[in-house]
Short mmCIF file of C-alpha atoms and ligand atoms in Angstrom, two decimals:
data_model
loop_
_atom_site.label_atom_id
_atom_site.label_comp_id
_atom_site.label_asym_id
_atom_site.label_seq_id
_atom_site.Cartn_x
_atom_site.Cartn_y
_atom_site.Cartn_z
CA UNK N 314 -5.89 -22.31 31.47
CA UNK N 315 -2.92 -20.75 29.98
CA UNK N 316 -2.44 -19.28 26.61
CA UNK N 317 0.05 -19.06 24.59
CA UNK N 318 -0.68 -17.32 21.14
CA UNK N 319 2.00 -16.84 18.41
CA UNK N 320 1.84 -13.52 18.44
CA UNK N 321 2.65 -11.35 21.09
CA UNK N 322 4.23 -7.80 21.30
CA UNK N 323 1.50 -6.62 19.28
CA UNK N 324 0.26 -2.85 20.35
CA UNK N 325 -3.04 -1.95 19.41
CA UNK N 326 -2.40 -0.49 15.62
CA UNK N 327 -1.57 3.32 15.41
CA UNK N 328 -4.24 3.96 13.45
CA UNK N 329 -7.33 2.24 15.65
CA UNK N 330 -5.60 4.58 18.32
CA UNK N 331 -5.64 7.90 16.66
CA UNK N 332 -8.89 7.16 14.63
CA UNK N 333 -10.76 6.60 18.33
CA UNK N 334 -8.93 9.53 19.64
CA UNK N 335 -10.33 11.75 16.68
CA UNK N 336 -13.78 10.25 16.92
CA UNK N 337 -13.41 11.11 21.54
CA UNK N 338 -12.38 14.58 20.30
CA UNK N 339 -14.57 14.90 17.18
CA UNK N 340 -11.09 16.02 15.50
CA UNK N 341 -10.85 16.06 11.56
CA UNK N 342 -9.36 12.82 10.84
CA UNK N 343 -6.48 12.61 8.06
CA UNK N 344 -5.02 9.73 10.03
CA UNK N 345 -6.23 6.69 8.87
CA UNK N 346 -5.70 6.06 4.93
CA UNK N 347 -9.39 6.19 3.38
CA UNK N 348 -11.33 8.50 1.15
CA UNK N 349 -14.16 10.39 3.15
CA UNK N 350 -16.07 10.59 -0.65
CA UNK N 351 -18.23 8.19 -2.28
CA UNK N 352 -17.01 5.52 -4.59
CA UNK N 353 -18.49 5.87 -8.28
CA UNK N 354 -22.30 5.33 -8.15
CA UNK N 355 -21.99 3.15 -11.51
CA UNK N 356 -19.68 0.69 -9.89
CA UNK N 357 -21.96 0.53 -6.72
CA UNK N 358 -25.14 0.07 -8.64
CA UNK N 359 -22.93 -2.65 -10.63
CA UNK N 360 -22.37 -4.77 -7.60
CA UNK N 361 -26.02 -4.63 -6.80
CA UNK N 362 -27.04 -5.42 -10.39
CA UNK N 363 -23.87 -8.60 -10.06
CA UNK N 364 -26.17 -9.36 -6.61
CA UNK N 365 -29.36 -9.65 -8.68
CA UNK N 366 -27.98 -11.49 -11.57
CA UNK N 367 -27.18 -14.21 -8.99
CA UNK N 368 -23.40 -13.81 -8.43
CA UNK N 369 -24.04 -15.01 -4.95
CA UNK N 370 -22.37 -17.94 -4.60
CA UNK N 371 -18.42 -19.10 -4.15
CA UNK N 372 -16.32 -17.55 -6.93
CA UNK N 373 -13.95 -19.81 -8.46
CA UNK N 374 -10.85 -20.11 -5.88
CA UNK N 375 -8.64 -17.96 -7.85
CA UNK N 376 -11.06 -15.36 -8.37
CA UNK N 377 -13.74 -14.42 -11.06
CA UNK N 378 -12.46 -15.17 -14.51
CA UNK N 379 -13.77 -12.08 -16.36
CA UNK N 380 -11.74 -9.94 -13.35
CA UNK N 381 -8.73 -11.96 -13.79
CA UNK N 382 -8.96 -11.38 -17.90
CA UNK N 383 -9.67 -7.50 -17.23
CA UNK N 384 -6.85 -6.85 -15.00
CA UNK N 385 -4.34 -8.69 -17.49
CA UNK N 386 -5.49 -6.49 -20.14
CA UNK N 387 -4.65 -3.44 -17.69
CA UNK N 388 -1.51 -4.87 -17.47
CA UNK N 389 -0.71 -5.61 -20.95
CA UNK N 390 -1.97 -1.87 -21.52
CA UNK N 391 0.18 -0.09 -18.57
CA UNK N 392 3.06 -2.20 -19.00
CA UNK N 393 3.16 -3.89 -22.03
CA UNK N 394 3.71 -7.40 -20.34
CA UNK N 395 1.61 -10.18 -19.84
CA UNK N 396 0.38 -12.40 -16.67
CA UNK N 397 -2.26 -15.32 -18.33
CA UNK N 398 -5.71 -14.69 -16.28
CA UNK N 399 -5.62 -18.80 -15.89
CA UNK N 400 -2.51 -19.50 -13.66
CA UNK N 401 -1.11 -15.85 -13.14
CA UNK N 402 -3.58 -13.86 -11.46
CA UNK N 403 -5.41 -14.37 -8.08
CA UNK N 404 -7.90 -12.22 -6.55
CA UNK N 405 -7.66 -11.86 -3.09
CA UNK N 406 -9.41 -10.29 0.14
CA UNK N 407 -7.52 -6.92 -0.27
CA UNK N 408 -3.70 -6.46 -0.83
CA UNK N 409 -3.46 -7.38 2.98
CA UNK N 410 -4.50 -11.32 2.03
CA UNK N 411 -2.40 -11.55 -0.56
CA UNK N 412 0.54 -10.47 1.40
CA UNK N 413 -0.04 -12.27 4.18
CA UNK N 414 -0.42 -15.46 1.77
CA UNK N 415 2.49 -14.71 0.25
CA UNK N 416 4.59 -14.87 3.30
CA UNK N 417 3.19 -17.89 4.80
CA UNK N 418 3.49 -19.52 1.42
CA UNK N 419 7.19 -19.36 1.25
CA UNK N 420 8.87 -18.45 4.75
CA UNK N 421 10.03 -21.00 7.28
CA UNK N 422 11.89 -20.56 10.08
CA UNK N 423 14.85 -18.80 10.34
CA UNK N 424 14.42 -17.21 6.93
CA UNK N 425 15.04 -14.02 6.36
CA UNK N 426 12.99 -11.39 4.93
CA UNK N 427 14.45 -7.95 3.98
CA UNK N 428 12.01 -4.86 4.22
CA UNK N 429 12.45 -1.36 4.38
CA UNK N 430 11.53 1.25 7.14
CA UNK N 431 9.41 3.20 7.44
CA UNK N 432 7.25 0.24 6.41
CA UNK N 433 3.30 -0.44 6.22
CA UNK N 434 2.35 -2.22 9.47
CA UNK N 435 1.12 -5.56 8.19
CA UNK N 436 4.61 -6.90 6.77
CA UNK N 437 6.85 -8.00 10.01
CA UNK N 438 3.71 -9.34 12.11
CA UNK N 439 3.14 -11.93 9.30
CA UNK N 440 6.99 -12.41 8.89
CA UNK N 441 7.26 -13.14 12.79
CA UNK N 442 4.11 -15.68 12.41
CA UNK N 443 5.68 -17.55 10.51
CA UNK N 444 9.03 -17.79 12.33
CA UNK N 445 10.73 -15.76 9.79
CA UNK N 446 13.27 -13.18 10.66
CA UNK N 447 12.86 -9.46 9.62
CA UNK N 448 15.75 -7.77 8.40
CA UNK N 449 14.87 -3.81 8.67
CA UNK N 450 16.82 -1.47 6.53
CA UNK N 451 16.28 2.17 7.33
CA UNK N 452 15.31 4.43 4.16
CA UNK N 453 17.38 7.20 4.08
CA UNK N 454 15.90 10.23 5.47
CA UNK N 455 14.95 12.97 4.17
CA UNK N 456 14.16 11.74 0.95
CA UNK N 457 13.22 8.00 1.85
CA UNK N 458 15.80 6.35 -0.37
CA UNK N 459 16.97 2.93 -0.37
CA UNK N 460 20.81 2.40 0.04
CA UNK N 461 21.38 -0.71 -2.24
CA UNK N 462 24.75 -1.11 -0.88
CA UNK N 463 23.30 -1.66 2.74
CA UNK N 464 21.04 -4.12 0.99
CA UNK N 465 23.84 -5.97 -0.80
CA UNK N 466 25.63 -6.31 2.71
CA UNK N 467 22.35 -7.71 4.19
CA UNK N 468 21.73 -10.46 1.74
CA UNK N 469 22.92 -13.94 2.51
CA UNK N 470 22.17 -17.40 1.86
CA UNK N 471 18.93 -17.45 4.56
CA UNK N 472 17.41 -14.50 2.37
CA UNK N 473 14.29 -15.50 1.27
CA UNK N 474 12.21 -12.52 0.33
CA UNK N 475 12.94 -8.79 -0.45
CA UNK N 476 9.51 -6.66 0.46
CA UNK N 477 9.38 -3.23 -1.72
CA UNK N 478 6.64 -0.93 -1.68
CA UNK N 479 6.38 2.11 -4.69
CA UNK N 480 4.72 4.40 -4.04
CA UNK N 481 5.75 4.28 -0.82
CA UNK N 482 3.23 4.78 2.67
CA UNK N 483 4.05 6.38 4.66
CA UNK N 484 6.86 8.30 3.11
CA UNK N 485 4.81 9.25 -0.48
CA UNK N 486 7.87 8.62 -2.16
CA UNK N 487 8.26 6.31 -5.47
CA UNK N 488 11.56 3.88 -6.49
CA UNK N 489 13.13 4.97 -9.85
CA UNK N 490 14.09 2.88 -12.92
CA UNK N 491 17.51 2.95 -11.15
CA UNK N 492 16.44 1.38 -8.09
CA UNK N 493 14.64 -1.16 -9.71
CA UNK N 494 17.79 -1.86 -11.92
CA UNK N 495 19.64 -2.22 -8.78
CA UNK N 496 17.02 -4.67 -7.12
CA UNK N 497 16.92 -6.73 -10.53
CA UNK N 498 20.97 -7.02 -10.19
CA UNK N 499 21.35 -7.96 -6.71
CA UNK N 500 19.04 -10.71 -6.85
CA UNK N 501 20.09 -11.91 -10.28
CA UNK N 502 21.20 -15.60 -9.75
CA UNK N 503 19.35 -16.01 -6.13
CA UNK N 504 16.54 -17.73 -5.18
CA UNK N 505 15.21 -14.41 -3.71
CA UNK N 506 11.48 -13.87 -4.21
CA UNK N 507 10.65 -10.09 -4.11
CA UNK N 508 7.09 -9.41 -2.97
CA UNK N 509 6.36 -5.78 -4.79
CA UNK N 510 3.45 -3.96 -3.21
CA UNK N 511 2.19 -1.68 -5.46
CA UNK N 512 -1.22 -0.85 -4.03
CA UNK N 513 -0.80 2.97 -4.98
CA UNK N 514 0.37 2.29 -8.62
CA UNK N 515 -2.43 4.43 -9.97
CA UNK N 516 -1.73 7.13 -7.67
CA UNK N 517 1.66 8.96 -8.70
CA UNK N 518 2.20 12.32 -9.69
CA UNK N 519 4.02 15.11 -12.03
CA UNK N 520 3.61 12.64 -14.85
CA UNK N 521 6.38 10.33 -13.51
CA UNK N 522 6.16 6.84 -14.65
CA UNK N 523 5.24 3.80 -11.97
CA UNK N 524 8.28 1.58 -11.95
CA UNK N 525 6.76 -1.84 -11.67
CA UNK N 526 8.43 -4.73 -11.02
CA UNK N 527 6.91 -6.22 -14.15
CA UNK N 528 8.57 -3.82 -16.44
CA UNK N 529 11.82 -5.54 -15.99
CA UNK N 530 12.17 -9.10 -17.36
CA UNK N 531 14.47 -10.87 -14.93
CA UNK N 532 12.65 -9.13 -11.96
CA UNK N 533 9.53 -10.14 -13.24
CA UNK N 534 10.63 -14.02 -13.13
CA UNK N 535 10.97 -13.63 -9.15
CA UNK N 536 8.12 -11.17 -8.21
CA UNK N 537 4.93 -10.83 -6.90
CA UNK N 538 2.91 -7.80 -7.46
CA UNK N 539 0.13 -7.06 -4.85
CA UNK N 540 -2.84 -4.69 -5.98
CA UNK N 541 -5.87 -3.35 -4.01
CA UNK N 542 -9.15 -1.94 -5.42
CA UNK N 543 -9.71 -0.38 -2.38
CA UNK N 544 -7.25 2.38 -3.11
CA UNK N 545 -8.02 2.68 -6.62
CA UNK N 546 -11.51 2.91 -6.59
CA UNK N 547 -12.34 4.42 -3.23
CA UNK N 548 -13.67 1.87 -1.50
CA UNK N 549 -11.11 0.41 1.07
CA UNK N 550 -14.09 -1.14 3.21
CA UNK N 551 -14.49 -3.57 0.27
CA UNK N 552 -11.42 -5.04 0.54
CA UNK N 553 -10.98 -6.71 -2.74
CA UNK N 554 -7.51 -6.93 -4.21
CA UNK N 555 -5.24 -9.01 -6.54
CA UNK N 556 -2.08 -10.74 -7.23
CA UNK N 557 -0.11 -11.57 -9.96
CA UNK N 558 3.37 -13.48 -10.43
CA UNK N 559 4.44 -16.11 -13.20
CA UNK N 560 3.02 -19.20 -13.08
CA UNK N 561 5.46 -21.18 -10.51
CA UNK N 562 4.98 -18.54 -7.87
CA UNK N 563 1.30 -18.42 -8.40
CA UNK N 564 0.79 -22.03 -8.58
CA UNK N 565 2.65 -22.17 -4.92
CA UNK N 566 0.71 -19.22 -3.74
CA UNK N 567 -2.60 -20.73 -4.62
CA UNK N 568 -1.90 -23.86 -2.29
CA UNK N 569 -2.18 -21.42 0.54
CA UNK N 570 -4.52 -18.82 -0.62
CA UNK N 571 -7.14 -22.25 -1.21
CA UNK N 572 -7.31 -22.71 2.63
CA UNK N 573 -6.66 -19.32 3.57
CA UNK N 574 -9.03 -17.48 2.37
CA UNK N 575 -10.51 -20.23 -0.57
CA UNK N 576 -12.22 -16.97 -2.45
CA UNK N 577 -13.27 -13.36 -2.19
CA UNK N 578 -16.73 -11.70 -2.25
CA UNK N 579 -17.95 -12.42 -5.68
CA UNK N 580 -20.24 -9.58 -6.85
CA UNK N 581 -18.17 -7.12 -6.05
CA UNK N 582 -15.31 -9.19 -8.76
CA UNK N 583 -17.96 -9.01 -11.50
CA UNK N 584 -18.87 -5.57 -11.03
CA UNK N 585 -15.46 -4.46 -11.05
CA UNK N 586 -14.57 -6.67 -13.95
CA UNK N 587 -17.44 -4.61 -15.81
CA UNK N 588 -15.81 -1.38 -14.45
CA UNK N 589 -12.43 -1.89 -15.41
CA UNK N 590 -13.59 -2.25 -19.31
CA UNK N 591 -13.10 1.53 -19.21
CA UNK N 592 -9.57 2.45 -18.52
CA UNK N 593 -10.12 6.13 -18.05
CA UNK N 594 -11.53 4.84 -14.13
CA UNK N 595 -8.18 4.23 -13.44
CA UNK N 596 -6.28 6.49 -15.72
CA UNK N 597 -7.78 9.62 -14.29
CA UNK N 598 -6.62 8.60 -10.47
CA UNK N 599 -3.53 10.33 -10.55
CA UNK N 600 -4.69 13.68 -11.76
CA UNK N 601 -7.42 13.55 -9.39
CA UNK N 602 -5.20 12.61 -6.45
CA UNK N 603 -2.84 15.26 -7.96
CA UNK N 604 -5.08 18.11 -7.42
CA UNK N 605 -5.80 17.33 -4.03
CA UNK N 606 -2.34 16.86 -3.17
CA UNK N 607 -1.65 20.57 -4.69
CA UNK N 608 -5.03 21.88 -2.89
CA UNK N 609 -4.22 20.74 0.62
CA UNK N 610 -0.06 21.89 -0.23
CA UNK N 611 -1.12 25.41 -1.35
CA UNK N 612 -3.98 25.79 1.08
CA UNK N 613 -0.98 25.06 4.09
CA UNK N 614 2.25 26.73 2.18
CA UNK N 615 2.49 29.51 4.71
CA UNK N 616 2.28 27.16 8.00
CA UNK N 617 5.33 26.43 9.96
CA UNK N 618 5.40 22.76 8.79
CA UNK N 619 7.86 22.16 6.21
CA UNK N 620 7.46 19.45 3.47
CA UNK N 621 8.68 18.07 0.08
CA UNK N 622 5.58 17.39 -2.07
CA UNK N 623 4.40 13.81 -2.18
CA UNK N 624 5.37 11.80 -5.31
CA UNK N 625 2.35 9.31 -4.90
CA UNK N 626 0.12 7.60 -2.56
CA UNK N 627 -2.64 9.89 -1.19
CA UNK N 628 -0.31 10.93 1.93
CA UNK N 629 1.59 13.91 2.74
CA UNK N 630 4.30 13.62 5.47
CA UNK N 631 4.84 17.48 7.35
CA UNK N 632 8.11 18.09 9.18
CA UNK N 633 7.15 19.69 12.42
CA UNK N 634 10.65 20.34 13.80
CA UNK N 635 10.32 24.08 13.66
CA UNK N 636 7.45 24.04 15.77
CA UNK N 637 8.44 22.13 18.79
CA UNK N 638 10.73 19.17 20.11
CA UNK N 639 7.65 17.06 21.45
CA UNK N 640 8.11 13.72 20.54
CA UNK N 641 5.76 12.91 17.19
CA UNK N 642 3.22 10.38 19.15
CA UNK N 643 3.30 13.43 21.81
CA UNK N 644 2.48 15.98 19.14
CA UNK N 645 0.10 13.98 16.94
CA UNK N 646 -2.15 13.18 20.27
CA UNK N 647 -1.90 17.18 21.26
CA UNK N 648 -3.02 17.85 17.91
CA UNK N 649 -5.93 15.77 17.89
CA UNK N 650 -6.83 16.49 21.79
CA UNK N 651 -6.19 20.59 21.48
CA UNK N 652 -6.30 21.71 18.35
CA UNK N 653 -8.87 19.12 16.18
CA UNK N 654 -6.70 17.40 13.68
CA UNK N 655 -5.57 13.74 13.58
CA UNK N 656 -2.52 12.59 11.81
CA UNK N 657 -0.16 9.62 12.11
CA UNK N 658 3.25 9.84 13.86
CA UNK N 659 5.77 8.41 11.70
CA UNK N 660 7.97 7.09 14.32
CA UNK N 661 5.73 4.16 14.71
CA UNK N 662 6.81 2.49 11.19
CA UNK N 663 10.40 3.08 11.97
CA UNK N 664 12.83 0.69 13.54
CA UNK N 665 13.65 1.69 17.55
CA UNK N 666 10.65 4.38 16.83
CA UNK N 667 13.30 6.32 15.36
CA UNK N 668 11.70 10.08 15.46
CA UNK N 669 12.12 12.37 12.64
CA UNK N 670 9.55 14.63 14.04
CA UNK N 671 7.30 13.89 11.05
CA UNK N 672 3.73 13.24 10.50
CA UNK N 673 1.80 11.70 7.70
CA UNK N 674 -1.35 13.42 6.68
CA UNK N 675 -4.00 11.62 4.11
CA UNK N 676 -5.58 14.06 1.59
CA UNK N 677 -8.21 11.48 0.13
CA UNK N 678 -10.39 13.76 1.64
CA UNK N 679 -13.35 16.36 -0.21
CA UNK N 680 -12.17 19.63 -0.77
CA UNK N 681 -13.86 21.02 2.55
CA UNK N 682 -12.31 18.66 4.81
CA UNK N 683 -9.21 19.63 3.37
CA UNK N 684 -10.20 23.21 3.96
CA UNK N 685 -11.01 22.53 7.15
CA UNK N 686 -7.79 21.01 8.00
CA UNK N 687 -5.72 23.94 6.44
CA UNK N 688 -7.34 26.03 8.79
CA UNK N 689 -6.00 24.60 12.02
CA UNK N 690 -2.65 23.78 10.50
CA UNK N 691 -2.09 27.31 9.26
CA UNK N 692 -2.61 28.20 13.12
CA UNK N 693 -0.08 26.29 14.82
C1 PLP W 1775 1.30 -0.34 0.99
C2 PLP W 1775 0.15 -0.53 1.65
N1 PLP W 1775 0.04 -2.09 1.48
C3 PLP W 1775 -1.10 -2.80 1.73
C4 PLP W 1775 -2.11 -2.07 1.73
C5 PLP W 1775 -3.48 -2.97 2.24
O1 PLP W 1775 -4.56 -2.72 1.35
P1 PLP W 1775 -6.16 -3.58 1.43
O2 PLP W 1775 -6.95 -2.69 1.97
O3 PLP W 1775 -6.32 -3.64 -0.02
O4 PLP W 1775 -5.84 -4.62 2.38
C6 PLP W 1775 -2.51 -0.77 2.39
C7 PLP W 1775 -3.43 0.15 2.80
O5 PLP W 1775 -3.19 0.92 3.50
C8 PLP W 1775 -0.92 -0.28 2.15
O6 PLP W 1775 -0.64 1.33 2.32
#
């Protein structure tokens, strides 16, 4: 039988490759982005309680209503803007499913989608799968800024969607108010939809305000926001996230969502609804991760790696150009095999595999793990 799958040229993700290598060589794994500490016991107990209280059948297609109400309140508290829980918020199987569904809802063959590289790895294959064309614009190094003149040059009648991500994985940078105003200006008067991947909205440092698209009234009208409880409450394996957008966009989203996943794990949604009643649970997160970032950077300040402190996310990129001229993939593999520490080479997120001699380390780890990692990095 001759198989003719739609997605070709898909390699095993670098996350799987590096994690497998880390396991094989018993290395400290700072490659994949997940915490190695437990989610709050209160939240775990709350999921069990929801199961024992009968939340075990299909949730409504758009999600548990209490959870949608809680998200609506959270957005009002943080950004002073309203999304109606009935028709402007949908609970998804992680942000990944929301991203997949948004792209699948709108992208037709020949439509163009602008993304910024380095980029999170699920955008491009989903665009491909739907026959769309990815227009990749490289972020300017060393600060990973968007060159808006380049964006203006690439926008044309075929541009259907622009995907942004702030705070940004993998670089740990954030978009400024000026960036958002520029995006608003460039999309005004067009039919371009914006997908704003804001899964790290609660992990932003040095008292900087997260610039959500919903803070900009014209931008909000054309935008989807994707969010992830996995990132916010240290349980990436639960794969529960959410998506919000104005009603016309969300109505379209749900036409695909209902056949893509229909609904998401119900008891977890009920537990999250209860847990969100206490804003401190997400308001404390930036402080918590800023301490981790500072601990990690302080421990490696005398190493030969160069860095600008991450401004958001739980990732820190380290420049090793003064250590070796090896490719980032070779160096990341060698560090794992010979030195016992795993990271992610940034070139895999870049167009044409551009290699800036930079590795990404995840600091969502216990202090003991960070200390053990730093000990190794200081010897390199
Ligand atoms: C930028 C970005 N978007 C989306 C996701 C996916 O989130 P989820 O695990 O909720 O599907 C991730 C996970 O690493 C991410 O880093």
